[in-house]
């Protein structure tokens, strides 16, 4: 069975032919490291947000996170300083970030079933480089993105849209870990599968529009044959 | 209005006269630091659990956490090593742990309204020392505990029971941040108020038996006059 044949069959049945994977928190275990790096970055400018509030904002773009966590005034006065500090605080943690168990296998399986595969990261290019290494992403994915590929960050859908453009559109499903991934997918009328690996609860993910919630990546594999789980038309 | 008069009035009305506060994650912002410290500790023995799984187990005793996160075999082979490593990994983070905004004010207000006040921490004595400093705990609380005051850790109710013994029992309400606090309170037939500061979702806390869920400590203050929120008899 060639992957092209599979792809055409799916198309004929009105099913999905492309899977867009979020990377941070979905394929690599970074959300808690990011939360602590942001906490330390905020403290450098004398702001002490509760870490759980930061955690819930992880997955938004850094350009939106500072204001969302600490308010517009902190963003206006300290936003760029906090973002620079975050990069410094996260840098020494990059090497301890692992891929989630089953991540490479899921990417391999997704591709073997004929889906086009896009890794839509909003991470810094130097971080995405590391993650692509961990995931064999350069050989498995049809395309990938970094923060530099979209003007507006999640929950705006631009990054997912940019990811889809890389593979000429397609009928995609989005796999992510955060409410922001689900909201971005929803704005594009795409179904979203969510994994709990980012630390959001099932309830929070469903509330943000997830069509299905999985405990871990390997649980998605079994459902690859029955994508989509949601109607194809925009909601 | 004397606090004793208030206390007697409450007794006559069948209300609560004692508030037991969990400390880690509830009054001081430690859960995410603990999650990362445990992650690093596990990796020292070659085990890489997803950090979100560790996060969800924070608030259990360390004697139970290793097995709960990584399974019985890891506990049997590596349990004590991982616990020792956790203490080493957490130590350099202790100084960056802040009290949550409003923590001291809530303790002051609780006491001013005539409640007996107990800080029930299952932390190591050297950690609890630091938290008591942050919270003015020695002057505000009637009693406090550390990990050394109970044989079995949460979700077993021993620590909360030990805390209550320190103030000769009383009709208590428990304030905590984790599902384990709620489960422990429930086993003693005590109502539990939960704050989201530990990073559990409202849904998870209610599922574990929380009688009310608050976004932050200051939100509890307004409800201090109408404790309990649950029937006094054991459920």
mmCIF file of N, CA and C in Angstrom, chain B residues 73-164:
data_model
loop_
_atom_site.group_PDB
_atom_site.id
_atom_site.type_symbol
_atom_site.label_atom_id
_atom_site.label_comp_id
_atom_site.label_asym_id
_atom_site.label_seq_id
_atom_site.Cartn_x
_atom_site.Cartn_y
_atom_site.Cartn_z
ATOM 1 N N UNK B 73 8.526 -1.087 40.715
ATOM 2 C CA UNK B 73 9.897 -1.575 40.569
ATOM 3 C C UNK B 73 10.909 -0.437 40.769
ATOM 4 N N UNK B 74 10.615 0.706 40.187
ATOM 5 C CA UNK B 74 11.515 1.858 40.380
ATOM 6 C C UNK B 74 11.576 2.224 41.860
ATOM 7 N N UNK B 75 10.434 2.188 42.527
ATOM 8 C CA UNK B 75 10.433 2.469 43.963
ATOM 9 C C UNK B 75 11.327 1.473 44.699
ATOM 10 N N UNK B 76 11.179 0.202 44.385
ATOM 11 C CA UNK B 76 11.939 -0.803 45.124
ATOM 12 C C UNK B 76 13.435 -0.693 44.868
ATOM 13 N N UNK B 77 13.797 -0.467 43.623
ATOM 14 C CA UNK B 77 15.222 -0.442 43.276
ATOM 15 C C UNK B 77 15.863 0.909 43.597
ATOM 16 N N UNK B 78 15.129 1.997 43.308
ATOM 17 C CA UNK B 78 15.756 3.326 43.354
ATOM 18 C C UNK B 78 15.098 4.313 44.327
ATOM 19 N N UNK B 79 14.030 3.909 45.010
ATOM 20 C CA UNK B 79 13.232 4.860 45.779
ATOM 21 C C UNK B 79 14.054 5.788 46.671
ATOM 22 N N UNK B 80 14.897 5.201 47.515
ATOM 23 C CA UNK B 80 15.625 6.027 48.475
ATOM 24 C C UNK B 80 16.655 6.923 47.793
ATOM 25 N N UNK B 81 17.252 6.419 46.727
ATOM 26 C CA UNK B 81 18.218 7.222 45.979
ATOM 27 C C UNK B 81 17.523 8.426 45.334
ATOM 28 N N UNK B 82 16.342 8.177 44.755
ATOM 29 C CA UNK B 82 15.611 9.266 44.100
ATOM 30 C C UNK B 82 15.190 10.310 45.144
ATOM 31 N N UNK B 83 14.737 9.862 46.312
ATOM 32 C CA UNK B 83 14.352 10.820 47.362
ATOM 33 C C UNK B 83 15.542 11.658 47.831
ATOM 34 N N UNK B 84 16.681 11.011 47.980
ATOM 35 C CA UNK B 84 17.878 11.768 48.381
ATOM 36 C C UNK B 84 18.280 12.754 47.277
ATOM 37 N N UNK B 85 18.168 12.314 46.037
ATOM 38 C CA UNK B 85 18.513 13.182 44.903
ATOM 39 C C UNK B 85 17.543 14.362 44.821
ATOM 40 N N UNK B 86 16.264 14.090 45.085
ATOM 41 C CA UNK B 86 15.278 15.176 45.081
ATOM 42 C C UNK B 86 15.662 16.266 46.085
ATOM 43 N N UNK B 87 16.062 15.845 47.278
ATOM 44 C CA UNK B 87 16.443 16.821 48.302
ATOM 45 C C UNK B 87 17.621 17.661 47.812
ATOM 46 N N UNK B 88 18.570 17.020 47.142
ATOM 47 C CA UNK B 88 19.728 17.749 46.610
ATOM 48 C C UNK B 88 19.326 18.712 45.497
ATOM 49 N N UNK B 89 18.408 18.259 44.637
ATOM 50 C CA UNK B 89 17.990 19.101 43.508
ATOM 51 C C UNK B 89 17.136 20.279 43.977
ATOM 52 N N UNK B 90 16.356 20.036 45.024
ATOM 53 C CA UNK B 90 15.476 21.113 45.495
ATOM 54 C C UNK B 90 16.231 22.165 46.313
ATOM 55 N N UNK B 91 17.270 21.734 47.019
ATOM 56 C CA UNK B 91 17.980 22.633 47.943
ATOM 57 C C UNK B 91 18.341 23.992 47.334
ATOM 58 N N UNK B 92 18.961 24.001 46.138
ATOM 59 C CA UNK B 92 19.338 25.318 45.596
ATOM 60 C C UNK B 92 18.138 26.169 45.175
ATOM 61 N N UNK B 93 16.949 25.586 45.120
ATOM 62 C CA UNK B 93 15.762 26.350 44.727
ATOM 63 C C UNK B 93 15.037 26.957 45.931
ATOM 64 N N UNK B 94 15.381 26.470 47.129
ATOM 65 C CA UNK B 94 14.605 26.863 48.312
ATOM 66 C C UNK B 94 14.539 28.375 48.487
ATOM 67 N N UNK B 95 15.665 29.041 48.216
ATOM 68 C CA UNK B 95 15.716 30.486 48.442
ATOM 69 C C UNK B 95 14.877 31.287 47.458
ATOM 70 N N UNK B 96 14.495 30.671 46.351
ATOM 71 C CA UNK B 96 13.704 31.446 45.383
ATOM 72 C C UNK B 96 12.199 31.205 45.558
ATOM 73 N N UNK B 97 11.831 30.377 46.547
ATOM 74 C CA UNK B 97 10.415 30.115 46.796
ATOM 75 C C UNK B 97 9.765 31.312 47.485
ATOM 76 N N UNK B 98 8.723 31.870 46.887
ATOM 77 C CA UNK B 98 8.028 32.976 47.553
ATOM 78 C C UNK B 98 6.756 32.500 48.253
ATOM 79 N N UNK B 99 6.328 33.256 49.247
ATOM 80 C CA UNK B 99 4.964 33.071 49.757
ATOM 81 C C UNK B 99 4.001 33.606 48.700
ATOM 82 N N UNK B 100 2.834 33.007 48.592
ATOM 83 C CA UNK B 100 1.840 33.540 47.662
ATOM 84 C C UNK B 100 1.327 34.888 48.158
ATOM 85 N N UNK B 101 0.982 35.738 47.203
ATOM 86 C CA UNK B 101 0.385 37.028 47.562
ATOM 87 C C UNK B 101 -0.840 36.779 48.437
ATOM 88 N N UNK B 102 -0.912 37.486 49.526
ATOM 89 C CA UNK B 102 -2.073 37.374 50.408
ATOM 90 C C UNK B 102 -1.988 36.278 51.454
ATOM 91 N N UNK B 103 -0.894 35.507 51.451
ATOM 92 C CA UNK B 103 -0.806 34.390 52.394
ATOM 93 C C UNK B 103 -0.772 34.879 53.844
ATOM 94 N N UNK B 104 0.162 35.775 54.126
ATOM 95 C CA UNK B 104 0.263 36.273 55.507
ATOM 96 C C UNK B 104 -1.028 36.969 55.931
ATOM 97 N N UNK B 105 -1.590 37.756 55.014
ATOM 98 C CA UNK B 105 -2.828 38.485 55.328
ATOM 99 C C UNK B 105 -3.958 37.506 55.664
ATOM 100 N N UNK B 106 -4.038 36.409 54.902
ATOM 101 C CA UNK B 106 -5.111 35.448 55.164
ATOM 102 C C UNK B 106 -4.914 34.771 56.522
ATOM 103 N N UNK B 107 -3.664 34.445 56.848
ATOM 104 C CA UNK B 107 -3.403 33.834 58.155
ATOM 105 C C UNK B 107 -3.764 34.808 59.276
ATOM 106 N N UNK B 108 -3.394 36.061 59.092
ATOM 107 C CA UNK B 108 -3.700 37.081 60.094
ATOM 108 C C UNK B 108 -5.211 37.229 60.272
ATOM 109 N N UNK B 109 -5.903 37.253 59.157
ATOM 110 C CA UNK B 109 -7.353 37.441 59.182
ATOM 111 C C UNK B 109 -8.048 36.229 59.805
ATOM 112 N N UNK B 110 -7.545 35.049 59.468
ATOM 113 C CA UNK B 110 -8.124 33.822 60.010
ATOM 114 C C UNK B 110 -8.037 33.832 61.529
ATOM 115 N N UNK B 111 -6.882 34.210 62.012
ATOM 116 C CA UNK B 111 -6.657 34.244 63.450
ATOM 117 C C UNK B 111 -7.479 35.359 64.108
ATOM 118 N N UNK B 112 -7.555 36.488 63.428
ATOM 119 C CA UNK B 112 -8.311 37.621 63.991
ATOM 120 C C UNK B 112 -9.786 37.263 64.148
ATOM 121 N N UNK B 113 -10.260 36.368 63.358
ATOM 122 C CA UNK B 113 -11.668 35.975 63.466
ATOM 123 C C UNK B 113 -11.893 34.873 64.483
ATOM 124 N N UNK B 114 -10.836 34.503 65.206
ATOM 125 C CA UNK B 114 -11.026 33.584 66.314
ATOM 126 C C UNK B 114 -10.793 32.130 66.009
ATOM 127 N N UNK B 115 -10.373 31.834 64.811
ATOM 128 C CA UNK B 115 -10.074 30.440 64.499
ATOM 129 C C UNK B 115 -8.728 30.051 65.074
ATOM 130 N N UNK B 116 -8.637 28.807 65.523
ATOM 131 C CA UNK B 116 -7.320 28.248 65.771
ATOM 132 C C UNK B 116 -6.702 27.950 64.418
ATOM 133 N N UNK B 117 -5.393 28.105 64.352
ATOM 134 C CA UNK B 117 -4.713 28.095 63.061
ATOM 135 C C UNK B 117 -3.566 27.098 63.107
ATOM 136 N N UNK B 118 -3.600 26.103 62.211
ATOM 137 C CA UNK B 118 -2.548 25.095 62.173
ATOM 138 C C UNK B 118 -1.958 25.031 60.769
ATOM 139 N N UNK B 119 -0.635 25.020 60.679
ATOM 140 C CA UNK B 119 0.043 24.873 59.393
ATOM 141 C C UNK B 119 0.528 23.427 59.278
ATOM 142 N N UNK B 120 -0.126 22.675 58.401
ATOM 143 C CA UNK B 120 0.168 21.247 58.292
ATOM 144 C C UNK B 120 1.031 20.984 57.083
ATOM 145 N N UNK B 121 2.334 21.043 57.283
ATOM 146 C CA UNK B 121 3.245 20.776 56.179
ATOM 147 C C UNK B 121 3.797 19.371 56.293
ATOM 148 N N UNK B 122 3.958 18.729 55.153
ATOM 149 C CA UNK B 122 4.650 17.442 55.157
ATOM 150 C C UNK B 122 6.059 17.625 54.599
ATOM 151 N N UNK B 123 6.523 18.881 54.604
ATOM 152 C CA UNK B 123 7.865 19.161 54.106
ATOM 153 C C UNK B 123 8.941 18.765 55.097
ATOM 154 N N UNK B 124 10.165 18.729 54.615
ATOM 155 C CA UNK B 124 11.297 18.476 55.497
ATOM 156 C C UNK B 124 11.420 19.627 56.490
ATOM 157 N N UNK B 125 11.863 19.349 57.712
ATOM 158 C CA UNK B 125 11.961 20.410 58.725
ATOM 159 C C UNK B 125 12.722 21.639 58.246
ATOM 160 N N UNK B 126 13.821 21.446 57.486
ATOM 161 C CA UNK B 126 14.600 22.606 57.053
ATOM 162 C C UNK B 126 13.838 23.435 56.009
ATOM 163 N N UNK B 127 12.947 22.793 55.259
ATOM 164 C CA UNK B 127 12.107 23.545 54.326
ATOM 165 C C UNK B 127 10.999 24.283 55.081
ATOM 166 N N UNK B 128 10.379 23.573 56.011
ATOM 167 C CA UNK B 128 9.295 24.183 56.777
ATOM 168 C C UNK B 128 9.808 25.402 57.548
ATOM 169 N N UNK B 129 11.031 25.317 58.064
ATOM 170 C CA UNK B 129 11.644 26.463 58.742
ATOM 171 C C UNK B 129 11.622 27.702 57.861
ATOM 172 N N UNK B 130 12.045 27.501 56.634
ATOM 173 C CA UNK B 130 12.092 28.617 55.687
ATOM 174 C C UNK B 130 10.677 29.158 55.423
ATOM 175 N N UNK B 131 9.707 28.250 55.257
ATOM 176 C CA UNK B 131 8.339 28.685 54.953
ATOM 177 C C UNK B 131 7.734 29.435 56.144
ATOM 178 N N UNK B 132 8.030 28.959 57.353
ATOM 179 C CA UNK B 132 7.518 29.648 58.548
ATOM 180 C C UNK B 132 8.069 31.074 58.604
ATOM 181 N N UNK B 133 9.321 31.231 58.212
ATOM 182 C CA UNK B 133 9.897 32.582 58.149
ATOM 183 C C UNK B 133 9.135 33.454 57.147
ATOM 184 N N UNK B 134 8.897 32.895 55.979
ATOM 185 C CA UNK B 134 8.219 33.658 54.918
ATOM 186 C C UNK B 134 6.820 34.094 55.341
ATOM 187 N N UNK B 135 6.181 33.250 56.152
ATOM 188 C CA UNK B 135 4.758 33.444 56.469
ATOM 189 C C UNK B 135 4.531 34.081 57.835
ATOM 190 N N UNK B 136 5.593 34.446 58.544
ATOM 191 C CA UNK B 136 5.457 34.825 59.958
ATOM 192 C C UNK B 136 4.699 33.727 60.710
ATOM 193 N N UNK B 137 4.935 32.511 60.303
ATOM 194 C CA UNK B 137 4.130 31.384 60.805
ATOM 195 C C UNK B 137 4.273 31.151 62.297
ATOM 196 N N UNK B 138 5.474 31.415 62.826
ATOM 197 C CA UNK B 138 5.680 31.119 64.248
ATOM 198 C C UNK B 138 4.839 32.033 65.138
ATOM 199 N N UNK B 139 4.615 33.244 64.671
ATOM 200 C CA UNK B 139 3.820 34.154 65.502
ATOM 201 C C UNK B 139 2.332 34.031 65.204
ATOM 202 N N UNK B 140 1.987 33.604 64.011
ATOM 203 C CA UNK B 140 0.568 33.578 63.639
ATOM 204 C C UNK B 140 -0.120 32.251 63.962
ATOM 205 N N UNK B 141 0.590 31.146 63.800
ATOM 206 C CA UNK B 141 -0.072 29.841 63.928
ATOM 207 C C UNK B 141 -0.056 29.327 65.352
ATOM 208 N N UNK B 142 -1.085 28.569 65.713
ATOM 209 C CA UNK B 142 -1.113 27.911 67.017
ATOM 210 C C UNK B 142 -0.197 26.702 67.034
ATOM 211 N N UNK B 143 -0.005 26.097 65.865
ATOM 212 C CA UNK B 143 0.850 24.911 65.786
ATOM 213 C C UNK B 143 1.218 24.666 64.332
ATOM 214 N N UNK B 144 2.247 23.863 64.130
ATOM 215 C CA UNK B 144 2.615 23.455 62.771
ATOM 216 C C UNK B 144 3.243 22.080 62.821
ATOM 217 N N UNK B 145 3.330 21.463 61.682
ATOM 218 C CA UNK B 145 3.902 20.118 61.595
ATOM 219 C C UNK B 145 4.936 20.088 60.473
ATOM 220 N N UNK B 146 5.747 19.039 60.494
ATOM 221 C CA UNK B 146 6.638 18.744 59.364
ATOM 222 C C UNK B 146 6.461 17.258 59.034
ATOM 223 N N UNK B 147 7.225 16.808 58.042
ATOM 224 C CA UNK B 147 7.146 15.398 57.636
ATOM 225 C C UNK B 147 7.392 14.464 58.823
ATOM 226 N N UNK B 148 8.114 14.943 59.827
ATOM 227 C CA UNK B 148 8.481 14.054 60.934
ATOM 228 C C UNK B 148 7.346 13.812 61.912
ATOM 229 N N UNK B 149 6.233 14.498 61.711
ATOM 230 C CA UNK B 149 5.129 14.386 62.670
ATOM 231 C C UNK B 149 4.080 13.350 62.304
ATOM 232 N N UNK B 150 4.269 12.659 61.203
ATOM 233 C CA UNK B 150 3.290 11.633 60.840
ATOM 234 C C UNK B 150 3.991 10.457 60.188
ATOM 235 N N UNK B 151 3.498 9.294 60.479
ATOM 236 C CA UNK B 151 4.088 8.068 59.936
ATOM 237 C C UNK B 151 3.748 7.938 58.454
ATOM 238 N N UNK B 152 2.467 8.030 58.171
ATOM 239 C CA UNK B 152 2.023 7.872 56.783
ATOM 240 C C UNK B 152 1.724 9.244 56.185
ATOM 241 N N UNK B 153 2.082 9.418 54.907
ATOM 242 C CA UNK B 153 1.921 10.714 54.253
ATOM 243 C C UNK B 153 0.613 10.764 53.465
ATOM 244 N N UNK B 154 0.280 11.964 52.994
ATOM 245 C CA UNK B 154 -0.916 12.131 52.180
ATOM 246 C C UNK B 154 -0.831 11.268 50.919
ATOM 247 N N UNK B 155 -1.917 10.698 50.436
ATOM 248 C CA UNK B 155 -3.302 10.983 50.811
ATOM 249 C C UNK B 155 -3.785 10.346 52.109
ATOM 250 N N UNK B 156 -2.945 9.619 52.854
ATOM 251 C CA UNK B 156 -3.355 9.175 54.193
ATOM 252 C C UNK B 156 -3.591 10.428 55.044
ATOM 253 N N UNK B 157 -4.538 10.369 55.956
ATOM 254 C CA UNK B 157 -4.911 11.582 56.686
ATOM 255 C C UNK B 157 -4.067 11.844 57.934
ATOM 256 N N UNK B 158 -3.017 11.043 58.151
ATOM 257 C CA UNK B 158 -2.278 11.107 59.414
ATOM 258 C C UNK B 158 -1.738 12.489 59.741
ATOM 259 N N UNK B 159 -1.233 13.185 58.717
ATOM 260 C CA UNK B 159 -0.603 14.472 58.990
ATOM 261 C C UNK B 159 -1.644 15.504 59.422
ATOM 262 N N UNK B 160 -2.783 15.496 58.765
ATOM 263 C CA UNK B 160 -3.846 16.414 59.162
ATOM 264 C C UNK B 160 -4.342 16.052 60.562
ATOM 265 N N UNK B 161 -4.442 14.771 60.834
ATOM 266 C CA UNK B 161 -4.842 14.332 62.178
ATOM 267 C C UNK B 161 -3.826 14.787 63.222
ATOM 268 N N UNK B 162 -2.533 14.640 62.896
ATOM 269 C CA UNK B 162 -1.481 15.081 63.819
ATOM 270 C C UNK B 162 -1.572 16.586 64.052
ATOM 271 N N UNK B 163 -1.856 17.318 62.963
ATOM 272 C CA UNK B 163 -1.994 18.770 63.082
ATOM 273 C C UNK B 163 -3.132 19.116 64.033
ATOM 274 N N UNK B 164 -4.226 18.411 63.914
ATOM 275 C CA UNK B 164 -5.383 18.695 64.759
ATOM 276 C C UNK B 164 -5.114 18.361 66.217
#
